Amino acid sequence: MMEVCGSSNVTLREFGCEQSLLSRPDGSASFIQGDTSVMAGVYGPAEVKVSKEIYDRATLEVLIQPKVGLPSVRERSQEQCVRETCEASLLLSLHPRSSLTLILQVLHDDGSLLSCFLNAACMALMDAGLPMSCLFCGVTCAIDADGQIITDPTAAQEKQSRALMTFAIDSTEHRVMMSSTKGSFSVYELQQCIAVSQKASEKIFQFYRDSVRRRYSKTL
Amino acid sequence: MAGLELLSDQGYRLDGRKASELRKVQARMGVFAQADGSAYLEQGNTKALAVVYGPHEIRGSRSRALHDRAVINCQYSMATFSTAERKRRPHGDRKSTEMSLHLKQTFEAAVMTQLYPRSQIDIYVKILQSDGGNYSVCVNAATLAVIDAGIPMRDYVCACTVGFVDETPLADLCYAEESGGVSSLALALLPRGGQIALLQMDARLHQDHLETLIEAAMTACKGVSKVLDEVVRQHLQEVSVLTGE
Amino acid sequence: MKDTPLCNCERDFLLKAIEEKKRLDGRQTYDYRKIKITFGTDYGCCFVDLGKTRVMAQVSCELVAPKDNRPNEGIMFFNVELSPMASPAFEQGRQSELSVKLNRQLERCLRNSKCIDTESLCVVSGEKVWQIRVDVHMLNHDGNLMDAVSIAAITALCHFRRPDVGIQGDEVTVYSPEERDPIPLSIYHMPISVSFSFFQEGTYLLVDPCEREERVMDGLLMIAMNKHREICSIQSSGGIMLLKEQVMRCSKIASVKVSEITELINKALENDKKARKAGGRCGFAESMPQERITALKKDKTAVEMTDVSERANEIVQKAEALPQTVPSPVVPVPGVGQVGQGPQNTWGLDEEEDEEDSDEEQEEQVTKMEEEHSENKEESRGGEVVEISDSEEEEVVILHPEKPDRTPKNTGSTSHQKVAASSKKRTKK
């Protein structure tokens, strides 16, 4: 039986978020986890090209722009992850034959990039006022060489880890919406990481609530 | 190219010209029968061929049509054999696209597009031999081609490239002078009103010298316009003789 | 996505206002919007805010072989990305006219003016030189992209530090930032571009047009200068007819603006240098404004782990009930594993089945059907028999430990993957 992870490693780095920082997109947010920062912009619901339209739902398109160079296959697979998560939580059938475009720009990558994308995406969708059935957040866990579980790893920690997992957790029932893993690990470790992520996601959802409450404090 | 004196003490340049002398300009209009207008122009060793089609109905997407003006579509390309080293990619690269945009902008200012709403005028220019001043030669050749096509213009569009060496402006740069790191200014002018249709400059030049340089460019362009005028009149004479007037 | 078109009444309103020397945001004719320059965590990353126009520049370097006709000069590469985030009119991947224009103008402004000493970028003449790559991303388009791009590019280049290189005979060693301090690029001068927009056939002129003003303008004149009053580049665009006097007047205005902006850049660089020396954290995170209502920050928190292990154990135990029924795999041929019998073969060929799935479980997994996955977990908590073995999402790979040729096809760069992951279920028994 594996030992319980040392509680000292299970911390989340400091995070920060700013909403509505860009004037052109309908919704925008920047999310910072430690040194990793990502900016997200949402346009929609807007006109959609006839070739891409779906008769009963909105078409969601996700674009990830890396900092240096052109987008490659890695960005495409990350786009896929984010898109599936968003499609599961957005109420797309309220806007048929429209397009929703979500653009994510990497500002600095210091580990846990995919979960930062997910968090920024959720905040931007909230800022745009798009109807969602639940909020979602991303949590990354890494299992290092000693078998300890580290949440929200930095790039250096990611490099030395034996396995890296990112989970998208929804806000209503804390279930796993999407998982993306790299490396080898046991069933037990997987379940542990999922349980750890679910616990960590509570903190992130509380942060969402706090920031939205702060934002609307003047109007409410 | 170190050690080559672009301007000698007696005031002579590499090819023996004086500072404000233009290269020899030779031009012919109406070189292609099937195009609406065409012209071939040589300025020193730089040779360019311009062809104009139009005004005709908008080809391709109707959405590009402007309700009150004609759309001018320019394409600039260099022949693969035009430069010392064979050009791998004659069109589609950034420099050619930029040149095409500049040509389009120049002619949009000069051609009276309001007379042809919802139509398109195509101008194609090809450089057959490049020896400096590519943009200017293209503009001059295209002007003649547009006149040959009978499309009304506000004035001749003449262009010239000038450089600045040893406090003296050199008119009509050749390739050796251009690549010698000289600050060069390309100017497209409508000579009668003295209006500048396009102004482009690279490399460092002190602000105080800007006025002298622009002046020199304008004088050179006026010189070119005289030559182009001659060519047009001569061509008209030949054509009228042939049609028996 | 299409951009909303400009209606005629808005156009008339803007033109009328310009005739009366009034601008939408109350600026004077020659006023610039507020410029804010911040830096990122690593060297060479810079954010520029010109009013609401937002631009990010990142400089990176790489050792490459030099060009044939210039063997002792480094290479500069510029790339301006019009991100779809900046405006709904920008499309991903398409090289629109505006993108070509901005790229070429930036190249001419910085490369042809020789603001960077490319000869100092040479490491081994003819073999290895530094290639400096400047990527500029547009984040928000509110007019005057060219100026913002030029300020961001030159500031990022001034901020950038390249790794130190040591040459000993034939060997070239590149030192990491921890071993030796990285060295800045040698920059001769800072060219900054100033844009002038013309209206009503050149009668009216505005400096630093915002997005609405750009839509109704006739044309643009871009003058790039440095603070020594040397003009680095002039470009007129948009089919306007200029007079010589207008050009001279613009160049005088530009020289004033450029000296102001250069001072601003130098101040920002100074502040950043001081902050880094003092050891403080710098970067986008730090520059996020705290006093805004739309921003919130939270410190490092520990996550409560009280019942995590219990929950995990529960789940695994319930799942563990099953493995006894799973037969151990059969490895008939190297590279092929077989678990269970599988359905009846309808091809009429040999009984050998390739369990290709087991290969994929070692790869980077992106599981989509998460309803299925989470349902499994729900069921396991409920105590029912869970068919975990059928689920393809399980990371259990049963491989013959002596078959090392089954290397995982990972796109990631992690090197810790060990293929010899023997059955974890087996060890638990």
CSV table of N, CA and C in Angstrom, one decimal, chain A residues 4 10-12 14-19 21-25 30 32 34-35 39 43 47 63 65-71 80-81 84 101 103 105-108 161-163 175-183 185-188 190-192 196 198-200 203 207 210-211 214-215 217-218, chain C residues 1-3 41-42 45 47 52 54 56 58 60 81 83-88 92 133 135 137 139-141 211 281 284-285 288-290 292-305 307-309 311-313 315-316 364-368 370 377-378 394-396 412 414 416-417 424:
chain,number,residue,atom,x,y,z
A,4,VAL,N,0.4,7.6,2.4
A,4,VAL,CA,-0.4,8.9,2.1
A,4,VAL,C,0.6,10.0,1.7
A,10,VAL,N,1.2,19.3,-0.6
A,10,VAL,CA,0.0,19.6,-1.3
A,10,VAL,C,-0.4,21.0,-1.0
A,11,THR,N,0.2,21.9,-1.8
A,11,THR,CA,-0.2,23.3,-1.7
A,11,THR,C,-0.5,23.8,-3.0
A,12,LEU,N,-1.3,24.9,-3.1
A,12,LEU,CA,-1.5,25.5,-4.3
A,12,LEU,C,-0.7,26.8,-4.3
A,14,GLU,N,0.4,30.7,-5.2
A,14,GLU,CA,-0.5,31.8,-5.1
A,14,GLU,C,-1.2,32.1,-6.5
A,15,PHE,N,-2.5,32.3,-6.4
A,15,PHE,CA,-3.1,32.6,-7.7
A,15,PHE,C,-3.8,34.0,-7.7
A,16,GLY,N,-3.9,34.5,-8.9
A,16,GLY,CA,-4.5,35.8,-9.0
A,16,GLY,C,-5.3,35.8,-10.3
A,17,CYS,N,-6.3,36.7,-10.4
A,17,CYS,CA,-7.1,36.8,-11.6
A,17,CYS,C,-7.5,38.2,-11.8
A,18,GLU,N,-7.6,38.5,-13.1
A,18,GLU,CA,-8.2,39.9,-13.4
A,18,GLU,C,-9.2,39.6,-14.5
A,19,GLN,N,-10.3,40.3,-14.4
A,19,GLN,CA,-11.3,40.1,-15.5
A,19,GLN,C,-11.5,41.4,-16.2
A,21,LEU,N,-10.1,42.8,-18.8
A,21,LEU,CA,-9.0,43.6,-19.0
A,21,LEU,C,-8.7,44.1,-20.4
A,22,LEU,N,-9.5,43.4,-21.3
A,22,LEU,CA,-9.3,43.8,-22.7
A,22,LEU,C,-10.6,44.4,-23.2
A,23,SER,N,-10.5,45.4,-24.1
A,23,SER,CA,-11.8,46.1,-24.4
A,23,SER,C,-12.5,45.5,-25.6
A,24,ARG,N,-11.8,44.8,-26.5
A,24,ARG,CA,-12.4,44.3,-27.7
A,24,ARG,C,-13.2,43.0,-27.5
A,25,PRO,N,-12.6,42.0,-26.8
A,25,PRO,CA,-13.3,40.8,-26.6
A,25,PRO,C,-14.6,40.9,-25.8
A,30,SER,N,-7.4,37.2,-17.1
A,30,SER,CA,-6.0,36.7,-17.1
A,30,SER,C,-5.9,35.9,-15.8
A,32,ILE,N,-3.4,33.8,-13.1
A,32,ILE,CA,-2.0,33.6,-12.7
A,32,ILE,C,-1.9,32.6,-11.7
A,34,GLY,N,1.2,31.2,-9.5
A,34,GLY,CA,2.6,31.3,-9.2
A,34,GLY,C,3.2,32.2,-10.3
A,35,ASP,N,4.0,31.6,-11.2
A,35,ASP,CA,4.6,32.4,-12.3
A,35,ASP,C,4.0,32.1,-13.6
A,39,MET,N,-3.6,34.5,-20.6
A,39,MET,CA,-4.7,35.5,-20.9
A,39,MET,C,-5.7,34.8,-21.8
A,43,TYR,N,-15.1,35.6,-27.6
A,43,TYR,CA,-16.0,36.4,-28.5
A,43,TYR,C,-17.2,35.5,-28.7
A,47,GLU,N,-21.5,35.7,-35.4
A,47,GLU,CA,-21.9,35.1,-36.6
A,47,GLU,C,-20.9,33.9,-36.9
A,63,LEU,N,-8.6,28.5,-29.5
A,63,LEU,CA,-7.3,28.7,-30.1
A,63,LEU,C,-6.3,29.0,-29.0
A,65,GLN,N,-2.5,30.2,-28.3
A,65,GLN,CA,-1.3,30.8,-29.0
A,65,GLN,C,-0.1,30.7,-28.0
A,66,PRO,N,0.9,30.0,-28.5
A,66,PRO,CA,2.1,29.9,-27.6
A,66,PRO,C,2.9,31.2,-27.7
A,67,LYS,N,3.8,31.3,-26.8
A,67,LYS,CA,4.5,32.6,-26.7
A,67,LYS,C,5.5,32.8,-27.9
A,68,VAL,N,6.3,31.7,-28.2
A,68,VAL,CA,7.3,31.8,-29.2
A,68,VAL,C,6.9,30.8,-30.3
A,69,GLY,N,7.0,31.3,-31.5
A,69,GLY,CA,6.7,30.3,-32.6
A,69,GLY,C,5.3,30.2,-33.0
A,70,LEU,N,5.0,29.3,-33.9
A,70,LEU,CA,3.6,29.1,-34.4
A,70,LEU,C,3.0,27.9,-33.6
A,71,PRO,N,1.7,27.9,-33.5
A,71,PRO,CA,1.1,26.8,-32.8
A,71,PRO,C,1.4,25.4,-33.5
A,80,GLN,N,-7.9,20.8,-27.8
A,80,GLN,CA,-9.0,19.7,-27.7
A,80,GLN,C,-9.4,19.5,-26.3
A,81,CYS,N,-8.5,19.4,-25.3
A,81,CYS,CA,-8.9,19.2,-23.9
A,81,CYS,C,-9.8,20.4,-23.5
A,84,GLU,N,-13.3,20.3,-25.1
A,84,GLU,CA,-14.3,19.3,-24.6
A,84,GLU,C,-14.8,19.7,-23.3
A,101,THR,N,-15.9,31.9,-29.7
A,101,THR,CA,-14.5,31.7,-29.9
A,101,THR,C,-13.7,32.0,-28.7
A,103,ILE,N,-10.0,32.4,-27.1
A,103,ILE,CA,-8.5,32.4,-27.5
A,103,ILE,C,-7.7,32.5,-26.2
A,105,GLN,N,-3.8,32.9,-24.6
A,105,GLN,CA,-2.5,33.3,-25.0
A,105,GLN,C,-1.6,33.0,-23.8
A,106,VAL,N,-0.5,32.3,-24.0
A,106,VAL,CA,0.5,32.0,-23.0
A,106,VAL,C,1.3,33.2,-22.7
A,107,LEU,N,1.3,33.7,-21.4
A,107,LEU,CA,2.1,34.9,-21.1
A,107,LEU,C,3.4,34.4,-20.5
A,108,HIS,N,3.3,33.4,-19.7
A,108,HIS,CA,4.5,32.8,-19.1
A,108,HIS,C,4.2,31.4,-18.6
A,161,SER,N,9.2,15.0,-12.3
A,161,SER,CA,8.2,14.1,-11.9
A,161,SER,C,8.1,12.8,-12.7
A,162,ARG,N,7.5,11.8,-12.1
A,162,ARG,CA,7.4,10.5,-12.9
A,162,ARG,C,6.1,10.5,-13.6
A,163,ALA,N,5.1,11.2,-13.1
A,163,ALA,CA,3.8,11.2,-13.8
A,163,ALA,C,3.2,12.6,-13.6
A,175,ARG,N,-17.0,16.4,-9.9
A,175,ARG,CA,-16.6,15.2,-10.6
A,175,ARG,C,-15.6,15.6,-11.6
A,176,VAL,N,-14.9,14.5,-12.1
A,176,VAL,CA,-13.9,14.8,-13.1
A,176,VAL,C,-14.5,14.9,-14.5
A,177,MET,N,-14.3,16.1,-15.1
A,177,MET,CA,-14.8,16.3,-16.5
A,177,MET,C,-13.9,15.9,-17.6
A,178,MET,N,-12.6,16.1,-17.3
A,178,MET,CA,-11.6,15.8,-18.3
A,178,MET,C,-10.3,15.4,-17.6
A,179,SER,N,-9.6,14.5,-18.1
A,179,SER,CA,-8.3,14.2,-17.5
A,179,SER,C,-7.3,14.0,-18.6
A,180,SER,N,-6.1,14.5,-18.4
A,180,SER,CA,-5.0,14.4,-19.3
A,180,SER,C,-3.8,14.0,-18.5
A,181,THR,N,-3.2,12.8,-18.9
A,181,THR,CA,-2.1,12.3,-18.0
A,181,THR,C,-0.9,12.0,-18.9
A,182,LYS,N,0.2,12.0,-18.2
A,182,LYS,CA,1.4,11.7,-18.9
A,182,LYS,C,2.3,10.9,-17.9
A,183,GLY,N,2.8,9.8,-18.3
A,183,GLY,CA,3.7,9.1,-17.4
A,183,GLY,C,3.0,7.8,-16.9
A,185,PHE,N,1.8,5.4,-13.7
A,185,PHE,CA,1.4,5.4,-12.3
A,185,PHE,C,0.4,4.3,-12.0
A,186,SER,N,0.1,4.0,-10.8
A,186,SER,CA,-0.8,2.9,-10.5
A,186,SER,C,-2.2,3.4,-10.3
A,187,VAL,N,-3.1,2.5,-10.2
A,187,VAL,CA,-4.5,2.8,-10.0
A,187,VAL,C,-4.7,3.6,-8.7
A,188,TYR,N,-4.0,3.1,-7.7
A,188,TYR,CA,-4.1,3.8,-6.4
A,188,TYR,C,-3.7,5.2,-6.5
A,190,LEU,N,-3.6,7.1,-9.1
A,190,LEU,CA,-4.6,7.9,-9.8
A,190,LEU,C,-5.7,8.3,-8.9
A,191,GLN,N,-6.3,7.4,-8.2
A,191,GLN,CA,-7.4,7.7,-7.3
A,191,GLN,C,-7.0,8.7,-6.3
A,192,GLN,N,-5.8,8.6,-5.8
A,192,GLN,CA,-5.3,9.6,-4.8
A,192,GLN,C,-5.3,10.9,-5.4
A,196,VAL,N,-7.2,14.2,-4.4
A,196,VAL,CA,-6.5,15.5,-4.0
A,196,VAL,C,-7.0,16.6,-4.9
A,198,GLN,N,-9.9,17.0,-6.2
A,198,GLN,CA,-11.2,17.4,-5.9
A,198,GLN,C,-11.1,18.3,-4.6
A,199,LYS,N,-10.2,18.0,-3.7
A,199,LYS,CA,-10.1,18.8,-2.5
A,199,LYS,C,-9.5,20.2,-2.9
A,200,ALA,N,-8.5,20.2,-3.8
A,200,ALA,CA,-7.9,21.5,-4.2
A,200,ALA,C,-8.9,22.3,-5.0
A,203,LYS,N,-10.9,24.9,-3.2
A,203,LYS,CA,-10.2,26.2,-2.9
A,203,LYS,C,-10.3,27.1,-4.1
A,207,PHE,N,-12.2,30.7,-4.6
A,207,PHE,CA,-11.5,31.9,-5.2
A,207,PHE,C,-12.4,32.5,-6.3
A,210,ASP,N,-15.1,34.4,-4.6
A,210,ASP,CA,-14.6,35.7,-4.0
A,210,ASP,C,-14.4,36.7,-5.0
A,211,SER,N,-13.8,36.4,-6.1
A,211,SER,CA,-13.4,37.4,-7.1
A,211,SER,C,-14.7,37.9,-7.8
A,214,ARG,N,-16.4,40.2,-5.3
A,214,ARG,CA,-15.7,41.5,-5.2
A,214,ARG,C,-16.0,42.3,-6.4
A,215,ARG,N,-16.1,41.7,-7.5
A,215,ARG,CA,-16.4,42.5,-8.7
A,215,ARG,C,-17.7,43.1,-8.7
A,217,SER,N,-19.5,43.8,-6.1
A,217,SER,CA,-19.8,44.3,-4.7
A,217,SER,C,-20.4,45.7,-4.8
A,218,LYS,N,-20.0,46.4,-5.8
A,218,LYS,CA,-20.5,47.8,-5.9
A,218,LYS,C,-22.0,47.8,-6.4
C,1,MET,N,-15.0,35.2,-38.1
C,1,MET,CA,-15.9,36.2,-37.4
C,1,MET,C,-15.7,37.5,-38.1
C,2,LYS,N,-16.8,38.2,-38.3
C,2,LYS,CA,-16.6,39.5,-39.0
C,2,LYS,C,-16.7,40.6,-38.0
C,3,ASP,N,-16.0,41.7,-38.4
C,3,ASP,CA,-16.0,42.8,-37.5
C,3,ASP,C,-17.3,43.6,-37.8
C,41,THR,N,8.4,37.9,-16.4
C,41,THR,CA,9.3,37.3,-15.5
C,41,THR,C,10.7,37.1,-16.1
C,42,ASP,N,10.7,36.6,-17.3
C,42,ASP,CA,12.1,36.3,-17.8
C,42,ASP,C,12.5,37.4,-18.7
C,45,CYS,N,10.8,39.8,-22.2
C,45,CYS,CA,9.3,39.8,-22.3
C,45,CYS,C,8.8,41.1,-21.9
C,47,PHE,N,5.3,44.0,-22.0
C,47,PHE,CA,3.9,44.3,-22.4
C,47,PHE,C,3.8,45.8,-22.5
C,52,LYS,N,-5.8,51.7,-24.9
C,52,LYS,CA,-6.4,50.3,-24.7
C,52,LYS,C,-5.8,49.3,-25.6
C,54,ARG,N,-3.2,46.8,-26.6
C,54,ARG,CA,-2.3,46.0,-25.8
C,54,ARG,C,-1.4,45.0,-26.6
C,56,MET,N,2.2,42.3,-26.7
C,56,MET,CA,3.2,41.6,-25.9
C,56,MET,C,4.3,41.2,-26.8
C,58,GLN,N,8.1,39.1,-27.1
C,58,GLN,CA,9.0,38.2,-26.5
C,58,GLN,C,10.2,38.0,-27.4
C,60,SER,N,13.7,35.8,-28.0
C,60,SER,CA,14.4,34.5,-27.7
C,60,SER,C,15.5,34.3,-28.6
C,81,GLU,N,2.3,38.7,-34.7
C,81,GLU,CA,1.1,37.8,-34.8
C,81,GLU,C,-0.1,38.6,-34.5
C,83,SER,N,-3.2,38.2,-33.3
C,83,SER,CA,-4.0,37.1,-32.6
C,83,SER,C,-5.5,37.4,-32.7
C,84,PRO,N,-6.3,36.4,-32.9
C,84,PRO,CA,-7.7,36.7,-33.0
C,84,PRO,C,-8.3,37.3,-31.8
C,85,MET,N,-7.5,37.3,-30.6
C,85,MET,CA,-8.0,37.9,-29.4
C,85,MET,C,-8.1,39.4,-29.6
C,86,ALA,N,-7.2,40.0,-30.4
C,86,ALA,CA,-7.2,41.4,-30.5
C,86,ALA,C,-8.4,42.0,-31.2
C,87,SER,N,-8.9,41.3,-32.1
C,87,SER,CA,-10.1,41.9,-32.9
C,87,SER,C,-10.8,40.8,-33.5
C,88,PRO,N,-12.1,40.8,-33.6
C,88,PRO,CA,-12.8,39.7,-34.3
C,88,PRO,C,-12.5,39.7,-35.8
C,92,GLN,N,-7.1,33.4,-37.5
C,92,GLN,CA,-5.9,32.6,-37.2
C,92,GLN,C,-5.3,32.1,-38.5
C,133,ARG,N,15.1,36.1,-32.2
C,133,ARG,CA,13.8,36.0,-32.7
C,133,ARG,C,12.9,36.9,-31.8
C,135,ASP,N,9.1,37.8,-31.2
C,135,ASP,CA,7.6,37.5,-31.5
C,135,ASP,C,6.8,38.6,-30.8
C,137,HIS,N,2.9,39.7,-30.1
C,137,HIS,CA,1.5,39.2,-30.1
C,137,HIS,C,0.6,40.4,-29.8
C,139,LEU,N,-2.7,41.8,-28.3
C,139,LEU,CA,-3.7,41.3,-27.4
C,139,LEU,C,-5.0,42.0,-27.5
C,140,ASN,N,-4.9,43.3,-27.8
C,140,ASN,CA,-6.1,44.1,-27.9
C,140,ASN,C,-5.9,45.2,-29.0
C,141,HIS,N,-6.8,45.3,-29.9
C,141,HIS,CA,-6.6,46.3,-31.0
C,141,HIS,C,-7.5,47.5,-30.8
C,211,GLU,N,-9.0,53.3,-32.7
C,211,GLU,CA,-9.6,52.4,-33.7
C,211,GLU,C,-10.7,53.0,-34.5
C,281,ARG,N,10.2,39.8,-6.8
C,281,ARG,CA,9.6,39.1,-7.9
C,281,ARG,C,9.1,40.0,-8.9
C,284,PHE,N,4.5,39.5,-14.9
C,284,PHE,CA,3.1,39.9,-15.1
C,284,PHE,C,2.3,39.8,-13.8
C,285,ALA,N,2.7,38.8,-13.0
C,285,ALA,CA,1.9,38.6,-11.7
C,285,ALA,C,2.1,39.8,-10.8
C,288,MET,N,0.2,43.1,-11.9
C,288,MET,CA,-1.3,43.1,-11.9
C,288,MET,C,-1.8,44.1,-10.9
C,289,PRO,N,-2.6,45.0,-11.3
C,289,PRO,CA,-3.0,46.0,-10.3
C,289,PRO,C,-3.9,45.5,-9.2
C,290,GLN,N,-3.7,45.8,-8.0
C,290,GLN,CA,-4.4,45.2,-6.9
C,290,GLN,C,-5.6,45.9,-6.5
C,292,ARG,N,-7.8,47.3,-8.2
C,292,ARG,CA,-9.0,47.2,-9.1
C,292,ARG,C,-10.0,46.2,-8.6
C,293,ILE,N,-11.3,46.5,-8.9
C,293,ILE,CA,-12.3,45.7,-8.4
C,293,ILE,C,-12.4,44.4,-9.2
C,294,THR,N,-11.8,44.4,-10.4
C,294,THR,CA,-11.9,43.3,-11.3
C,294,THR,C,-10.7,42.3,-11.0
C,295,ALA,N,-9.9,42.6,-10.1
C,295,ALA,CA,-8.7,41.8,-9.9
C,295,ALA,C,-8.7,41.3,-8.5
C,296,LEU,N,-8.2,40.1,-8.3
C,296,LEU,CA,-8.1,39.5,-7.0
C,296,LEU,C,-6.9,38.6,-6.9
C,297,LYS,N,-6.3,38.6,-5.8
C,297,LYS,CA,-5.1,37.7,-5.7
C,297,LYS,C,-5.2,37.0,-4.4
C,298,LYS,N,-4.6,35.8,-4.4
C,298,LYS,CA,-4.7,34.9,-3.2
C,298,LYS,C,-3.3,34.3,-3.0
C,299,ASP,N,-2.9,34.2,-1.7
C,299,ASP,CA,-1.6,33.7,-1.5
C,299,ASP,C,-1.6,32.1,-1.5
C,300,LYS,N,-0.4,31.6,-1.3
C,300,LYS,CA,-0.2,30.2,-1.4
C,300,LYS,C,-1.0,29.5,-0.3
C,301,THR,N,-1.7,28.5,-0.6
C,301,THR,CA,-2.5,27.8,0.4
C,301,THR,C,-2.2,26.4,0.4
C,302,ALA,N,-2.4,25.8,1.6
C,302,ALA,CA,-2.2,24.4,1.6
C,302,ALA,C,-3.6,23.8,1.5
C,303,VAL,N,-3.6,22.6,0.9
C,303,VAL,CA,-4.9,22.0,0.7
C,303,VAL,C,-5.2,21.0,1.8
C,304,GLU,N,-6.3,21.0,2.3
C,304,GLU,CA,-6.7,20.0,3.4
C,304,GLU,C,-6.7,18.6,2.9
C,305,MET,N,-6.0,17.8,3.5
C,305,MET,CA,-5.9,16.4,3.0
C,305,MET,C,-6.5,15.4,3.9
C,307,ASP,N,-9.3,13.6,4.5
C,307,ASP,CA,-9.9,12.3,4.3
C,307,ASP,C,-9.5,11.8,2.9
C,308,VAL,N,-8.5,12.3,2.3
C,308,VAL,CA,-8.1,12.0,1.0
C,308,VAL,C,-7.7,10.5,0.9
C,309,SER,N,-6.8,10.1,1.8
C,309,SER,CA,-6.3,8.8,1.6
C,309,SER,C,-7.4,7.8,1.9
C,311,ARG,N,-10.6,8.1,1.3
C,311,ARG,CA,-11.4,8.0,0.1
C,311,ARG,C,-10.8,7.2,-1.0
C,312,ALA,N,-9.5,7.5,-1.2
C,312,ALA,CA,-8.8,6.8,-2.3
C,312,ALA,C,-8.7,5.3,-2.0
C,313,ASN,N,-8.4,5.0,-0.7
C,313,ASN,CA,-8.4,3.6,-0.4
C,313,ASN,C,-9.7,2.9,-0.6
C,315,ILE,N,-12.0,3.7,-2.7
C,315,ILE,CA,-12.3,3.5,-4.1
C,315,ILE,C,-11.5,2.3,-4.6
C,316,VAL,N,-10.2,2.3,-4.2
C,316,VAL,CA,-9.4,1.3,-4.8
C,316,VAL,C,-9.7,-0.1,-4.2
C,364,GLU,N,0.4,9.5,-23.8
C,364,GLU,CA,-0.2,10.7,-23.2
C,364,GLU,C,-1.7,10.5,-23.4
C,365,GLN,N,-2.4,10.4,-22.3
C,365,GLN,CA,-3.8,10.1,-22.5
C,365,GLN,C,-4.7,11.3,-22.4
C,366,VAL,N,-5.5,11.5,-23.3
C,366,VAL,CA,-6.5,12.5,-23.2
C,366,VAL,C,-7.9,11.8,-23.3
C,367,THR,N,-8.5,11.7,-22.1
C,367,THR,CA,-9.7,11.0,-22.1
C,367,THR,C,-10.9,12.0,-22.2
C,368,LYS,N,-11.7,11.6,-23.1
C,368,LYS,CA,-12.9,12.5,-23.4
C,368,LYS,C,-14.1,12.1,-22.7
C,370,GLU,N,-15.7,11.5,-20.2
C,370,GLU,CA,-15.5,11.5,-18.8
C,370,GLU,C,-16.8,11.2,-18.0
C,377,LYS,N,-16.7,5.8,-11.2
C,377,LYS,CA,-16.3,6.1,-9.9
C,377,LYS,C,-17.5,6.1,-9.0
C,378,GLU,N,-18.6,6.7,-9.5
C,378,GLU,CA,-19.9,6.7,-8.7
C,378,GLU,C,-20.3,5.3,-8.3
C,394,GLU,N,-8.4,3.0,-17.9
C,394,GLU,CA,-7.5,2.5,-16.8
C,394,GLU,C,-6.1,2.5,-17.2
C,395,GLU,N,-5.3,3.0,-16.4
C,395,GLU,CA,-3.9,3.1,-16.7
C,395,GLU,C,-3.1,1.8,-16.4
C,396,VAL,N,-3.8,0.7,-16.3
C,396,VAL,CA,-3.1,-0.5,-16.0
C,396,VAL,C,-2.6,-1.1,-17.3
C,412,GLY,N,5.4,14.3,-25.1
C,412,GLY,CA,6.0,15.1,-24.1
C,412,GLY,C,7.5,14.8,-23.9
C,414,THR,N,9.1,14.4,-21.1
C,414,THR,CA,9.5,13.8,-19.8
C,414,THR,C,10.3,12.6,-20.1
C,416,HIS,N,11.1,10.4,-17.7
C,416,HIS,CA,11.1,9.4,-16.6
C,416,HIS,C,10.2,8.2,-17.0
C,417,GLN,N,9.7,8.2,-18.1
C,417,GLN,CA,8.8,7.0,-18.4
C,417,GLN,C,9.5,5.8,-18.5
C,424,LYS,N,0.6,-3.5,-11.8
C,424,LYS,CA,0.4,-3.0,-10.5
C,424,LYS,C,-0.6,-3.8,-9.7
